PDB file of C-alpha atoms in Angstrom:
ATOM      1  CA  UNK A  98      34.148  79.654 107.705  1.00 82.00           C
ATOM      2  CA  UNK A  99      33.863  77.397 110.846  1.00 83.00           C
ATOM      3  CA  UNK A 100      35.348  74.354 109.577  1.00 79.00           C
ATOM      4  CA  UNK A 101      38.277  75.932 107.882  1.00 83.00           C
ATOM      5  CA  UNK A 102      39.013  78.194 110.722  1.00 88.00           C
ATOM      6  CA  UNK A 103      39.067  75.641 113.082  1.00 86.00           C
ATOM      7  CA  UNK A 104      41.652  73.922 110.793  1.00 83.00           C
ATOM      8  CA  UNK A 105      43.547  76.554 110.099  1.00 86.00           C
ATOM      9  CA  UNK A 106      44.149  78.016 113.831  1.00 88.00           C
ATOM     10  CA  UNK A 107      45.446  73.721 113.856  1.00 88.00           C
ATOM     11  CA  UNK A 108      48.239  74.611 111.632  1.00 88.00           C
ATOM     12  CA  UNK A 109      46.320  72.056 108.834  1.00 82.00           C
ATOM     13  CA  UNK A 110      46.734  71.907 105.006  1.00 79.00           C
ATOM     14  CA  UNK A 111      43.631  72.079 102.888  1.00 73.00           C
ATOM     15  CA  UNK A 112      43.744  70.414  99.472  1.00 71.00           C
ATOM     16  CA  UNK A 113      40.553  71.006  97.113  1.00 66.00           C
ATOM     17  CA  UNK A 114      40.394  68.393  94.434  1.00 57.00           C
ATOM     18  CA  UNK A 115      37.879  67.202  92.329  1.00 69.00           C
ATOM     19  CA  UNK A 116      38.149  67.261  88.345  1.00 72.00           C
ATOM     20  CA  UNK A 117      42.107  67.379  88.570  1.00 76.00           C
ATOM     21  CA  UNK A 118      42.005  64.264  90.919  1.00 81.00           C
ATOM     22  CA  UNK A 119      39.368  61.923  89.182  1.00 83.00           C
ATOM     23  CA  UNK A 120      41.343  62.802  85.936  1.00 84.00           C
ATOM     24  CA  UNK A 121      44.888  61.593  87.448  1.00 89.00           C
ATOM     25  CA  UNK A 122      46.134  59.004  85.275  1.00 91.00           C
ATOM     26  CA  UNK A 123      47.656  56.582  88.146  1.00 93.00           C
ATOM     27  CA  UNK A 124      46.449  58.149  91.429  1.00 93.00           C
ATOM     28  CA  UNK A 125      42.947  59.664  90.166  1.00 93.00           C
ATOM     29  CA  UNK A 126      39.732  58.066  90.989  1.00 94.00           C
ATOM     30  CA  UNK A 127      38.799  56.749  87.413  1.00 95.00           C
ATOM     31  CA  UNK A 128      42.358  55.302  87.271  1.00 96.00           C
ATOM     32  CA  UNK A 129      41.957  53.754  90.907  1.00 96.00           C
ATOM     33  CA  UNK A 130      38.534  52.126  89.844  1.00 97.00           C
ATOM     34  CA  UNK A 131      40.289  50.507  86.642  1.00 97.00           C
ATOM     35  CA  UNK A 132      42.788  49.471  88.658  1.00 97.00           C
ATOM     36  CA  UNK A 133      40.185  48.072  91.486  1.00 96.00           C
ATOM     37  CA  UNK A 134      38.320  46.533  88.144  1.00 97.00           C
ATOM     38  CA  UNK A 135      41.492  44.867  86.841  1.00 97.00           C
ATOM     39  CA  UNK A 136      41.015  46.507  83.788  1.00 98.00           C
ATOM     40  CA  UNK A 137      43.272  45.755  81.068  1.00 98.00           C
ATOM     41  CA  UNK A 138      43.780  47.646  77.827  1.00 98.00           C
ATOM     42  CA  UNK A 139      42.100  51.301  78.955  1.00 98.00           C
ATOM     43  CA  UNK A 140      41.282  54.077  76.912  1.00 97.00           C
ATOM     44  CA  UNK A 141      39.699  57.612  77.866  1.00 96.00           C
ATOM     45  CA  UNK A 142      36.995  59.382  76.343  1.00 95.00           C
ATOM     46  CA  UNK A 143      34.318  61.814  76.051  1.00 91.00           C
ATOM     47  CA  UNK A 144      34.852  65.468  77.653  1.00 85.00           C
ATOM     48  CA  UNK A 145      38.457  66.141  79.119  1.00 84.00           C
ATOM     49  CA  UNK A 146      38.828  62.119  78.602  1.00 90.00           C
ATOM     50  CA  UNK A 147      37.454  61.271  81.938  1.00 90.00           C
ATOM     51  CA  UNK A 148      35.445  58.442  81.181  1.00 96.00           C
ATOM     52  CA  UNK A 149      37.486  55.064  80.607  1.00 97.00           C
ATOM     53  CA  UNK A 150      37.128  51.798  79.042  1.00 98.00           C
ATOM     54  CA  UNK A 151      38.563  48.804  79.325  1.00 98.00           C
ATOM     55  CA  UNK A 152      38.647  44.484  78.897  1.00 98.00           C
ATOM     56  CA  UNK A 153      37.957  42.769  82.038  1.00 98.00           C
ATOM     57  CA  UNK A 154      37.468  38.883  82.485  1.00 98.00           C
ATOM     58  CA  UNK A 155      34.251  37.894  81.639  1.00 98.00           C
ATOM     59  CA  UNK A 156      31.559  38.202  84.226  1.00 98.00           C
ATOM     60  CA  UNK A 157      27.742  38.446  84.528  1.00 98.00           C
ATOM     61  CA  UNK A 158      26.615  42.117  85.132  1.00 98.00           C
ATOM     62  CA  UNK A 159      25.245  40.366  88.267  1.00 98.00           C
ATOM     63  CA  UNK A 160      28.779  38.760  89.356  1.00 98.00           C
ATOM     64  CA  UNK A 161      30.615  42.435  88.688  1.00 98.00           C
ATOM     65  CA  UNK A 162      27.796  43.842  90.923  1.00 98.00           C
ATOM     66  CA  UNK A 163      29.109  41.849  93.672  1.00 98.00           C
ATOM     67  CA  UNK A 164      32.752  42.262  93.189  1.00 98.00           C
ATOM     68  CA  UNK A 165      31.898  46.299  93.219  1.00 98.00           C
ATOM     69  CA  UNK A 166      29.980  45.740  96.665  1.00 98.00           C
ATOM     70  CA  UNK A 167      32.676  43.834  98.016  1.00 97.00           C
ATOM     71  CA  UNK A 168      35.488  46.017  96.512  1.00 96.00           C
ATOM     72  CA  UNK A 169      33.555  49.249  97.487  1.00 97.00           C
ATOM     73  CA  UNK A 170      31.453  48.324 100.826  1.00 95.00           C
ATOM     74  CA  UNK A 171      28.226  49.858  98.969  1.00 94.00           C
ATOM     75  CA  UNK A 172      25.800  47.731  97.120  1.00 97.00           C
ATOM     76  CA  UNK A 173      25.449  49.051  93.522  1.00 98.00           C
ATOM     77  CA  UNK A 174      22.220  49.762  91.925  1.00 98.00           C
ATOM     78  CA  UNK A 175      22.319  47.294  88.847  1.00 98.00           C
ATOM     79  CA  UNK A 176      20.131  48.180  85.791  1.00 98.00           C
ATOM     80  CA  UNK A 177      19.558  46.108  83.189  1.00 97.00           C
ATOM     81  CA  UNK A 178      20.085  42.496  82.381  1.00 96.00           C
ATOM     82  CA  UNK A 179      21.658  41.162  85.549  1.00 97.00           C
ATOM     83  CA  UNK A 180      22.886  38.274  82.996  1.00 98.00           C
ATOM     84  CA  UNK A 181      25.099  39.857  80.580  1.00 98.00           C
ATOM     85  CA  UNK A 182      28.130  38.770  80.144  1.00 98.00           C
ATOM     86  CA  UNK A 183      30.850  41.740  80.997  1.00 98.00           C
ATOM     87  CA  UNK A 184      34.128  41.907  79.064  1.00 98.00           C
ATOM     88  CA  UNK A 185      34.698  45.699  78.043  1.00 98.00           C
ATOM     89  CA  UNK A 186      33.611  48.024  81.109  1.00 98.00           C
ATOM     90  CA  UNK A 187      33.497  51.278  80.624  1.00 98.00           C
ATOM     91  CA  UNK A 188      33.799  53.926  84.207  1.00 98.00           C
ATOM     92  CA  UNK A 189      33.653  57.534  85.285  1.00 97.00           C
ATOM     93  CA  UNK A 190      33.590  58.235  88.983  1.00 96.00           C
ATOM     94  CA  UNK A 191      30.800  60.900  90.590  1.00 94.00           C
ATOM     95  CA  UNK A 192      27.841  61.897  88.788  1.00 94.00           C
ATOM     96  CA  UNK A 193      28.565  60.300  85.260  1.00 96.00           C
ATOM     97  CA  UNK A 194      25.859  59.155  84.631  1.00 97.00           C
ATOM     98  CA  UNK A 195      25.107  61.101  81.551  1.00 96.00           C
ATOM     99  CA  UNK A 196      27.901  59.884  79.568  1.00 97.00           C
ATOM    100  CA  UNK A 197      26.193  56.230  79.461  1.00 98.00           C
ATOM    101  CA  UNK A 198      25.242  56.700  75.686  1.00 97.00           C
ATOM    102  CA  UNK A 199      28.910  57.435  75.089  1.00 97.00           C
ATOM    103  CA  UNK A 200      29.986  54.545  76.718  1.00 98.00           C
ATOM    104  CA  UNK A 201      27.375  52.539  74.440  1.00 98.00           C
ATOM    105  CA  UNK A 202      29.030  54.262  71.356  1.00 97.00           C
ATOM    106  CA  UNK A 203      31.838  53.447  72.345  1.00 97.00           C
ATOM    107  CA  UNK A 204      31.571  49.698  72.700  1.00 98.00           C
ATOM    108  CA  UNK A 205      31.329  49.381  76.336  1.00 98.00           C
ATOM    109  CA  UNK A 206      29.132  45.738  77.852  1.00 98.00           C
ATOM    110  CA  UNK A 207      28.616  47.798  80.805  1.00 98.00           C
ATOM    111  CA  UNK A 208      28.938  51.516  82.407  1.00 98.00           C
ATOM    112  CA  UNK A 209      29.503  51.962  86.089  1.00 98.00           C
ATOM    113  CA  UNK A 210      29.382  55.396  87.536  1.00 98.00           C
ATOM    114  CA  UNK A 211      28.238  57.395  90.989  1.00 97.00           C
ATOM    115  CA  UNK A 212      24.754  58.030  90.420  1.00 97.00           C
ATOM    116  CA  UNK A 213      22.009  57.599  88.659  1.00 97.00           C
ATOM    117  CA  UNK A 214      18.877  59.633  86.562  1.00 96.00           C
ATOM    118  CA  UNK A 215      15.646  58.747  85.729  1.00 95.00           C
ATOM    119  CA  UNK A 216      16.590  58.642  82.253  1.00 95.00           C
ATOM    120  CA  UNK A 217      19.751  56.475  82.925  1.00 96.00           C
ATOM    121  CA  UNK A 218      17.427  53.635  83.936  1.00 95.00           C
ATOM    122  CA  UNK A 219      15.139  53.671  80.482  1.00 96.00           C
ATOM    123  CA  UNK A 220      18.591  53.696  78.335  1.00 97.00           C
ATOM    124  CA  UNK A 221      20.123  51.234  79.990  1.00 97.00           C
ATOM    125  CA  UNK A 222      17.414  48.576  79.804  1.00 96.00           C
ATOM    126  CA  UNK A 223      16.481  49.950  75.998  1.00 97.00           C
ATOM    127  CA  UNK A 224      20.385  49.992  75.451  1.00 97.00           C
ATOM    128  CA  UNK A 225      20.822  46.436  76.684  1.00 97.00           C
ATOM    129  CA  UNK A 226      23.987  47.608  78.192  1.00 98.00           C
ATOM    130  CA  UNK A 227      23.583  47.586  82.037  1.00 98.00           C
ATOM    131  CA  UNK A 228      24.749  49.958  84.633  1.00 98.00           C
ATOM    132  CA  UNK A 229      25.953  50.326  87.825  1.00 98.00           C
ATOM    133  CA  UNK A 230      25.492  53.116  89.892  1.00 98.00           C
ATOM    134  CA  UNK A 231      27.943  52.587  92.793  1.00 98.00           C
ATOM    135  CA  UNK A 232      27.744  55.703  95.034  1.00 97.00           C
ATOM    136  CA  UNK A 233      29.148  59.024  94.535  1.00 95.00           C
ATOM    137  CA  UNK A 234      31.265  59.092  97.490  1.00 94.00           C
ATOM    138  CA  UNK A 235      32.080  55.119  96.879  1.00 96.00           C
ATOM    139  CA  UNK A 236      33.598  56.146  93.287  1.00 96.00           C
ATOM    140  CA  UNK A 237      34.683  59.040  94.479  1.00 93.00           C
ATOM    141  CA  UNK A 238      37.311  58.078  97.505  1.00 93.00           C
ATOM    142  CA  UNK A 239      39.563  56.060  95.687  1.00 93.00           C
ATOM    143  CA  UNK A 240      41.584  58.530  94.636  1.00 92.00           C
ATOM    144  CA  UNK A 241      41.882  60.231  97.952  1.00 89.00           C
ATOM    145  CA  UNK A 242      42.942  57.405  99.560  1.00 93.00           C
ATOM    146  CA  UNK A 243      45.521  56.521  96.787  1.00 94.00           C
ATOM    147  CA  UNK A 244      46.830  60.158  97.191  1.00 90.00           C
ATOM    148  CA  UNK A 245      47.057  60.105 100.851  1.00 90.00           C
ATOM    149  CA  UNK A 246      49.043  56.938 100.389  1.00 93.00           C
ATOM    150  CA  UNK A 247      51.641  58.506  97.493  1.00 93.00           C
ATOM    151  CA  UNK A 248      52.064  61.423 100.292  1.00 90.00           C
ATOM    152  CA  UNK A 249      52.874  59.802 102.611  1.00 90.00           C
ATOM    153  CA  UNK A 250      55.385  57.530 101.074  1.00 90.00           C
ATOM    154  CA  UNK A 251      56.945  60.947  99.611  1.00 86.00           C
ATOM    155  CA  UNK A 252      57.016  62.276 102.705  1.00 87.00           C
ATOM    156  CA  UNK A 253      58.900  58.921 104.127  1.00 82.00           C
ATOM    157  CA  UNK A 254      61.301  58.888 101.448  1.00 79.00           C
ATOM    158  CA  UNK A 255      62.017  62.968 101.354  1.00 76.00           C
ATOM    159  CA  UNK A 256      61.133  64.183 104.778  1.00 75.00           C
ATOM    160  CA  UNK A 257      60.812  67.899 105.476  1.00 65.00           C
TER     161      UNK A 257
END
């Protein structure tokens, strides 16, 4: 009540986003993280086809680790063979973690999401497919940021 008093009585907007905004298909997070990946070819899957998958050029899990901290500014958690040569990367921003035996399924050399579960750990190095868990705000603020961008160039180009 505090917080959104305080930024109402400043005459501020309030936007709630989560689902709608990782979803986006240029400005959403899992289509900013492709994009941050250089990820050619994508495809969605699994529940309301959040979780994408697409070629990248080849890497070691260990090299795409680095990019990601570098990219990101938060070291991800690798599991699994630090290796393994990455061409087909599969993503979902937050708490994903879950849909790693989709990505498997679905042909994916790596998964790279927010977090990470107990379980997550055994399938990946069972799986030989390694994962990444990057952060759930790090995943998660790409989209925000490419949204506060669009608006403001909308609001350049249209002013009020």
């Amino acid at each position: 009540h505090k917080r959104l008093k305080a930024m109402l009585m400043a005459d501020m907007n309030l936007i709630a986003y989560h689902l709608p905004l990782d979803a986006h298909s240029t400005l959403g997070n899992n289509a900013q993280l492709g994009a941050l990946l250089g990820a050619k070819n994508v495809e969605r899957f699994g529940p309301d086809q959040l979780v994408s998958i697409g070629e990248i050029d080849p890497v070691s899990a260990k090299t795409l680790s680095t990019n990601l901290t570098e990219r990101l500014g938060q070291i991800p958690l690798l599991l699994g063979d630090a290796d393994k040569v990455i061409r087909r990367v599969a993503w979902c921003s937050g708490a994903a973690q879950d849909f790693l035996e989709e990505a498997i399924l679905a042909g994916a050399d790596a998964y790279i999401s927010g977090e990470v579960s107990e379980r997550t750990t055994h399938l990946a190095r069972e799986s030989g497919v390694p994962y990444l868990a990057c952060g759930h705000h790090a995943t998660e603020r790409l989209g925000i940021q490419a949204l506060g961008t669009w608006l403001e160039q909308e609001c350049d180009e249209n002013p009020v």
